[in-house]
Amino acid sequence: MTLANKRSTSLEDVSKKALRIHILDPDEWESKYVSKIEDASLHPEYGALILSTLQIAVIDKFSPAPSLGDVIRYVADLRLQLGEHAGMLNPLLAEKAIRSLLGDDALKEVPPFGENPEDMLSTALLLLASLVAEAGLDESGVDELINEATDNAEKINWSSLPIGQRTGSPPLQGGSDTAAGAASILNANPGPSRGVGGSWKGS
Amino acid sequence: MKITDLQAATLRAQLAGQGEEHQRLLSQLTTPEDREGYSLLLAVGFFEAVNRRFQAKRDAVDNDAIIDFVANLRARTREVAERLDPVVAEKMILHALGKGDLVGIDENTKLSGQILILSGLIADSAPTEAELDAFMSKVKGMAQGG
């Protein structure tokens, strides 16, 4: 194994652990992993893993017949669950992230959809926390999801998504208005169970 | 401001879902005064319909009901979903209820939002012809300062 390969494997392991903890124990993630994720070399890797994991989760949720209406309703229901914290989720960004990962050809914009890349990742994490809570995944289920996402992430050129760019402010940290804070709320309050909709339907 | 029968008929056609008739009448609103009066009527109609639907109780606004309404409205058609930003729509409704402000939202966006939201509110209430006439009569009077 080359030095580069070893480093890549190490980054992958930290990313997987960080995401696993983020999903299963958001409080621990806040205390142990925020500083690691701030490592510029890890950030792109972590971002790619988040989006790859979210893609599996949204396909599971919305297949086989996703519709824009289903996506809109899902995001709105999530905001309703968040209650007074609803403002932490940008609904248009959340809808576009889901539509993009589901391959909605009508969506002409590309990630991060004119928003800050950090907001894109925060949104993705919040959606992921919601979907995992809704699916009722246990630890082994989360591990299985992340392992599958890791395999997928290696096959996809996520570098086309400007998710790894640092923009100055530290990502995903601070107070209650964070993705981790939202994950706590969602884990304590499992999401709605909804039907799924086709290959993209009209609305 | 004097609201003309043409302005009122134009908005009524819009709210009754009579697309072709609405477009025909709208094309007759040619002067700046015509457009100004129509915009005023629309704004008053929007205010009235929002307050009928989301009337605050003890000064408390039901934010969940607003999120829910906007999501359902946008979920109806792809066109509405693309044209109506949910955060903007919610701010417009809250503003009509006396909450918050519309800083940073341009006039065209407001106008488009008023049309889409008002149409959705009226469609949800499924008024009879007489009820729609009564609604139009009320907002016309309000727009004229009555």
mmCIF file of C-alpha atoms in Angstrom, chain B residues 46-131:
data_model
loop_
_atom_site.group_PDB
_atom_site.id
_atom_site.type_symbol
_atom_site.label_atom_id
_atom_site.label_comp_id
_atom_site.label_asym_id
_atom_site.label_seq_id
_atom_site.Cartn_x
_atom_site.Cartn_y
_atom_site.Cartn_z
ATOM 1 C CA PHE B 46 -54.683 38.809 -0.724
ATOM 2 C CA PHE B 47 -54.823 40.528 2.675
ATOM 3 C CA GLU B 48 -58.477 39.643 3.188
ATOM 4 C CA ALA B 49 -58.133 36.009 2.101
ATOM 5 C CA VAL B 50 -55.032 35.450 4.228
ATOM 6 C CA ASN B 51 -56.732 36.907 7.294
ATOM 7 C CA ARG B 52 -59.835 34.819 6.741
ATOM 8 C CA ARG B 53 -57.771 31.643 6.536
ATOM 9 C CA PHE B 54 -55.066 32.285 9.113
ATOM 10 C CA GLN B 55 -56.703 34.737 11.498
ATOM 11 C CA ALA B 56 -54.407 35.063 14.488
ATOM 12 C CA LYS B 57 -55.827 33.906 17.797
ATOM 13 C CA ARG B 58 -54.776 35.998 20.790
ATOM 14 C CA ASP B 59 -52.112 37.500 18.582
ATOM 15 C CA ALA B 60 -50.605 34.043 17.969
ATOM 16 C CA VAL B 61 -50.098 32.985 14.382
ATOM 17 C CA ASP B 62 -50.240 29.293 13.497
ATOM 18 C CA ASN B 63 -46.910 28.964 11.693
ATOM 19 C CA ASP B 64 -47.433 25.257 11.076
ATOM 20 C CA ALA B 65 -50.681 25.943 9.243
ATOM 21 C CA ILE B 66 -48.862 28.429 7.024
ATOM 22 C CA ILE B 67 -46.003 26.010 6.229
ATOM 23 C CA ASP B 68 -48.560 23.310 5.524
ATOM 24 C CA PHE B 69 -50.663 25.497 3.240
ATOM 25 C CA VAL B 70 -47.690 26.740 1.217
ATOM 26 C CA ALA B 71 -46.352 23.200 0.793
ATOM 27 C CA ASN B 72 -49.723 21.909 -0.357
ATOM 28 C CA LEU B 73 -50.095 24.821 -2.758
ATOM 29 C CA ARG B 74 -46.639 24.271 -4.266
ATOM 30 C CA ALA B 75 -47.169 20.513 -4.463
ATOM 31 C CA ARG B 76 -50.168 20.971 -6.765
ATOM 32 C CA THR B 77 -48.246 21.781 -9.940
ATOM 33 C CA ARG B 78 -44.603 21.973 -10.975
ATOM 34 C CA GLU B 79 -45.180 25.517 -12.258
ATOM 35 C CA VAL B 80 -46.344 26.767 -8.892
ATOM 36 C CA ALA B 81 -43.564 24.857 -7.155
ATOM 37 C CA GLU B 82 -40.933 26.556 -9.324
ATOM 38 C CA ARG B 83 -42.478 30.031 -9.203
ATOM 39 C CA LEU B 84 -43.252 30.221 -5.511
ATOM 40 C CA ASP B 85 -40.360 30.261 -3.062
ATOM 41 C CA PRO B 86 -41.778 28.743 0.138
ATOM 42 C CA VAL B 87 -39.900 31.082 2.448
ATOM 43 C CA VAL B 88 -41.049 34.132 0.484
ATOM 44 C CA ALA B 89 -44.626 32.857 0.430
ATOM 45 C CA GLU B 90 -44.621 32.251 4.162
ATOM 46 C CA LYS B 91 -43.173 35.712 4.804
ATOM 47 C CA MET B 92 -45.869 37.288 2.651
ATOM 48 C CA ILE B 93 -48.609 35.506 4.570
ATOM 49 C CA LEU B 94 -47.082 36.429 7.918
ATOM 50 C CA HIS B 95 -46.743 40.033 6.795
ATOM 51 C CA ALA B 96 -50.419 40.146 5.868
ATOM 52 C CA LEU B 97 -51.107 38.929 9.403
ATOM 53 C CA GLY B 98 -49.059 41.774 10.836
ATOM 54 C CA LYS B 99 -45.911 39.766 11.497
ATOM 55 C CA GLY B 100 -42.443 40.374 10.125
ATOM 56 C CA ASP B 101 -41.411 42.309 7.066
ATOM 57 C CA LEU B 102 -40.816 41.862 3.359
ATOM 58 C CA VAL B 103 -37.338 43.343 3.197
ATOM 59 C CA GLY B 104 -35.427 42.110 0.169
ATOM 60 C CA ILE B 105 -38.459 40.837 -1.735
ATOM 61 C CA ASP B 106 -38.934 42.721 -5.008
ATOM 62 C CA GLU B 107 -42.272 43.984 -6.324
ATOM 63 C CA ASN B 108 -42.597 41.445 -9.140
ATOM 64 C CA THR B 109 -42.022 38.593 -6.709
ATOM 65 C CA LYS B 110 -44.632 40.029 -4.368
ATOM 66 C CA LEU B 111 -47.140 40.428 -7.186
ATOM 67 C CA SER B 112 -46.581 36.897 -8.443
ATOM 68 C CA GLY B 113 -46.788 35.566 -4.901
ATOM 69 C CA GLN B 114 -50.022 37.400 -4.209
ATOM 70 C CA ILE B 115 -51.649 35.944 -7.326
ATOM 71 C CA LEU B 116 -50.549 32.376 -6.603
ATOM 72 C CA ILE B 117 -51.359 32.443 -2.896
ATOM 73 C CA LEU B 118 -54.689 34.231 -3.302
ATOM 74 C CA SER B 119 -55.722 31.825 -6.056
ATOM 75 C CA GLY B 120 -54.789 28.901 -3.818
ATOM 76 C CA LEU B 121 -56.692 30.260 -0.849
ATOM 77 C CA ILE B 122 -59.806 30.874 -2.929
ATOM 78 C CA ALA B 123 -59.557 27.445 -4.568
ATOM 79 C CA ASP B 124 -59.338 25.831 -1.126
ATOM 80 C CA SER B 125 -62.429 27.639 0.096
ATOM 81 C CA ALA B 126 -64.317 26.508 -3.046
ATOM 82 C CA PRO B 127 -66.732 29.463 -2.975
ATOM 83 C CA THR B 128 -70.053 29.443 -4.778
ATOM 84 C CA GLU B 129 -70.600 32.118 -7.424
ATOM 85 C CA ALA B 130 -72.488 34.183 -4.848
ATOM 86 C CA GLU B 131 -69.740 33.776 -2.267
#
